[in-house]
C-alpha positions as a Python dict, from the first residue, in 0.01 Angstrom:
ca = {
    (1, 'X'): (0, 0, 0),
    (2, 'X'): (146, 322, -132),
    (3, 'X'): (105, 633, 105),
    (4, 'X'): (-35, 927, -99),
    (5, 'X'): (241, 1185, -299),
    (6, 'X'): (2, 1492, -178),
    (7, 'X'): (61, 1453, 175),
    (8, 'X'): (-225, 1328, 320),
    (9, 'X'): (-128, 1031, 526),
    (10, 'X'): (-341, 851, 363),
    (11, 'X'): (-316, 572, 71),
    (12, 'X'): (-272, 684, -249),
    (13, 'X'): (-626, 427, -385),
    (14, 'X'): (-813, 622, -87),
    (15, 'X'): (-664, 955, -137),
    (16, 'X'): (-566, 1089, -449),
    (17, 'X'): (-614, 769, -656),
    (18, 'X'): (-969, 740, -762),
    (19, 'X'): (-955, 1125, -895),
    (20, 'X'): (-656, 1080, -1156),
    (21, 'X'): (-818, 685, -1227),
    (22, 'X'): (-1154, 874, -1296),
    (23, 'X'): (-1397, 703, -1058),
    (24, 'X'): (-1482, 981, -859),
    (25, 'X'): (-1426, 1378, -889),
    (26, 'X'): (-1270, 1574, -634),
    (27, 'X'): (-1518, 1714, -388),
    (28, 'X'): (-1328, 2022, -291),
    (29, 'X'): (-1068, 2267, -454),
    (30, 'X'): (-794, 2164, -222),
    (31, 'X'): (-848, 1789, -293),
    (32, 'X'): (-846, 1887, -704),
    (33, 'X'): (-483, 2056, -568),
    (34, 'X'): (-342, 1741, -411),
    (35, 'X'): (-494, 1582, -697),
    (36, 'X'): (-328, 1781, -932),
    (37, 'X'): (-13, 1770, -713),
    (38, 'X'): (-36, 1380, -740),
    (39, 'X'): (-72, 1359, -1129),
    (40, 'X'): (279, 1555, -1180),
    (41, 'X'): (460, 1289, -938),
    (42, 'X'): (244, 998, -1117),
    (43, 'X'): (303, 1144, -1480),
    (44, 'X'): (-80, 1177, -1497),
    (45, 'X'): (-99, 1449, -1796),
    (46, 'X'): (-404, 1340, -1923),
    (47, 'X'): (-509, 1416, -1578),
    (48, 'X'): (-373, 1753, -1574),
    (49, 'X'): (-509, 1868, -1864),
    (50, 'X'): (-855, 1770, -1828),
    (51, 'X'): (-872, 1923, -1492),
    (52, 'X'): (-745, 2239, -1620),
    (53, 'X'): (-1048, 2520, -1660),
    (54, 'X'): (-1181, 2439, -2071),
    (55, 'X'): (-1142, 2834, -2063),
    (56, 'X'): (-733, 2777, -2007),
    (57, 'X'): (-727, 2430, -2162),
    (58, 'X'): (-584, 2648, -2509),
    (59, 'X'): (-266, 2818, -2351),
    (60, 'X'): (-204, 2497, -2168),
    (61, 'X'): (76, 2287, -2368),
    (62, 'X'): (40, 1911, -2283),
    (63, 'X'): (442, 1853, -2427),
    (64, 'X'): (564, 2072, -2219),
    (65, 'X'): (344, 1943, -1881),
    (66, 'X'): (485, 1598, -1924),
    (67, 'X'): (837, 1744, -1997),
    (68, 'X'): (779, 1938, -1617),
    (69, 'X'): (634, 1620, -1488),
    (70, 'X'): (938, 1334, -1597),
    (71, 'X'): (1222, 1563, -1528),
    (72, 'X'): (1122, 1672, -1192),
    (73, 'X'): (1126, 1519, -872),
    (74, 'X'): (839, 1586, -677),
    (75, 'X'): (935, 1596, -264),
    (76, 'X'): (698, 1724, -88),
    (77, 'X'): (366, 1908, -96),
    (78, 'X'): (270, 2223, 204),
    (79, 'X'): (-76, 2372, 165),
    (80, 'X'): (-30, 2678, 337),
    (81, 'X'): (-374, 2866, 292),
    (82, 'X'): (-691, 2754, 122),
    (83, 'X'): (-1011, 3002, 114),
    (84, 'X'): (-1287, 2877, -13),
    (85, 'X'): (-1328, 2584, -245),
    (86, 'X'): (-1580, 2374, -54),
    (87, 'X'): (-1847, 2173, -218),
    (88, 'X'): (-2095, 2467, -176),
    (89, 'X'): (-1885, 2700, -340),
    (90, 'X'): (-1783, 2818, -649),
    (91, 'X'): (-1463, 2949, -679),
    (92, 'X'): (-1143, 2864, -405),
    (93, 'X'): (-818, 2954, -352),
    (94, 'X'): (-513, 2697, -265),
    (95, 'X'): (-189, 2887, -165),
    (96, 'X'): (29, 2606, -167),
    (97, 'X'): (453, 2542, -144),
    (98, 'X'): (614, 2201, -378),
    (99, 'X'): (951, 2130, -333),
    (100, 'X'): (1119, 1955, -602),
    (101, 'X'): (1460, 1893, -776),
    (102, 'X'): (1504, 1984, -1161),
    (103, 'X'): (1832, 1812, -1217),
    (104, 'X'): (2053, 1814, -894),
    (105, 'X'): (1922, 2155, -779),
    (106, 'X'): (1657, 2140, -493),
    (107, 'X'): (1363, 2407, -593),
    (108, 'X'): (1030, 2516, -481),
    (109, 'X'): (702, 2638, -671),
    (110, 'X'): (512, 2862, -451),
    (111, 'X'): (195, 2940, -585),
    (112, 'X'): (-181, 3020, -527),
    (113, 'X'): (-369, 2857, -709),
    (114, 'X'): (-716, 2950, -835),
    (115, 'X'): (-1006, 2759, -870),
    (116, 'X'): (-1371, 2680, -1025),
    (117, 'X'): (-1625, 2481, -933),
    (118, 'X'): (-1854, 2402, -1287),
    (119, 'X'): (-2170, 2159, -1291),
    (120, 'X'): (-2024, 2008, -1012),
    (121, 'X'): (-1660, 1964, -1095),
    (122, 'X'): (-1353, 2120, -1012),
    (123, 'X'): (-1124, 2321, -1208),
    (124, 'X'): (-753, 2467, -1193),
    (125, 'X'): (-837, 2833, -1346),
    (126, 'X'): (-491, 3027, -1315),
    (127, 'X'): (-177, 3048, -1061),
    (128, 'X'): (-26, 3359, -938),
    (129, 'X'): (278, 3424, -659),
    (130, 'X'): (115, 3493, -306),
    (131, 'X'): (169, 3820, -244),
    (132, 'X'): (446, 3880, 37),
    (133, 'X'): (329, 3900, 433),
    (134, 'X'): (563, 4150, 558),
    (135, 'X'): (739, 4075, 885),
    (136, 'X'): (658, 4255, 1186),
    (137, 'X'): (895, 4302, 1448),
    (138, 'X'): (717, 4196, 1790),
    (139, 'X'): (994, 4448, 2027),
    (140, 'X'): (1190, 4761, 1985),
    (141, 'X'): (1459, 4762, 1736),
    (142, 'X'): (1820, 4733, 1925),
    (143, 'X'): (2087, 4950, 1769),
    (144, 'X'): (2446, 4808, 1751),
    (145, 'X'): (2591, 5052, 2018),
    (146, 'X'): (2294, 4949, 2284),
    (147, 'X'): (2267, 4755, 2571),
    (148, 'X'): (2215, 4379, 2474),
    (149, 'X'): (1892, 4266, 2547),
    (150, 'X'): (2075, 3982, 2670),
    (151, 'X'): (2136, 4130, 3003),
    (152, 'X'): (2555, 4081, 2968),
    (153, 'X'): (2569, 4474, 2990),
    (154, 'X'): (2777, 4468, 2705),
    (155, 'X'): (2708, 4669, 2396),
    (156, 'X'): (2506, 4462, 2136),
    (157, 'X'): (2773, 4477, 1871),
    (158, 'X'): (3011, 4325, 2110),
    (159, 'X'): (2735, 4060, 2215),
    (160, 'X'): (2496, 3863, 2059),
    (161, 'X'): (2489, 4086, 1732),
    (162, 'X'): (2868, 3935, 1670),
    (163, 'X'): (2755, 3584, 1785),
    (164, 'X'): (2473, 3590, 1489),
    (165, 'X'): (2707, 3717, 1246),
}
């Protein structure tokens, strides 16, 4: 019994399986993702394509998605965000993060995907890069000539700012 490429923990005939076989559509945008996910680590580019939006299907090039597909590695999967896509709904969003090698350089495709729901089936529609969350500092910011925060009563560019460098 094969675990699942999309990161489920589950098998890959009760996960994933069944969708790229064709017995049974994905009930929710993120599952078409995994799905999706799946396909490209199983070759699946029939699979691909017809889960593509008909809309997109033109400015999709099947060469080229089994080109992606058999020279990558696939490693892992991380859904980071998904918004919508539920079986009631008709559009979702899957912000995702793939890690895979392309040759002997490790990679990652961070993406979020969008999604339609037509007559009852799931669609990929278009990707896009999530936009940036910018980091916000949680304390005051410590210049180099102030007192560690450390408590040594040393300057911080003679403590810990020197230790991180």
């Amino acid at each position: 019994m094969e675990p699942c490429p999309c990161g489920s923990d589950l098998i890959y005939e009760k996960c994933c399986g069944p969708y790229i076989e064709g017995t049974r559509q994905a009930p929710t945008a993120e599952a078409l993702m995994r799905s999706r996910y799946t396909a490209y680590v199983k070759h699946a580019v029939d699979y691909i394509f017809d889960t593509t939006h008909p809309d997109r299907r033109k400015s999709s090039d099947k060469e080229g998605i089994r080109e992606w597909a058999e020279s990558t590695t696939w490693l892992n999967l991380d859904i980071r965000e998904v918004t919508g896509g539920g079986p009631e709904d008709r559009e979702g969003t899957v912000t995702f993060l793939a890690q895979y090698t392309d040759g002997e350089e490790e990679r990652e495709h961070h993406e979020a995907s969008r999604f339609k729901q037509e007559k009852g089936r799931w669609y990929f529609f278009d990707g896009k890069n999530p936009e940036a969350v910018p980091v916000v500092r949680s304390g005051p910011k410590v210049g180099r000539n102030d007192p560690c925060p450390c408590g040594s009563g040393k300057k911080y560019k003679k403590c810990c700012l020197q230790k991180s460098a």
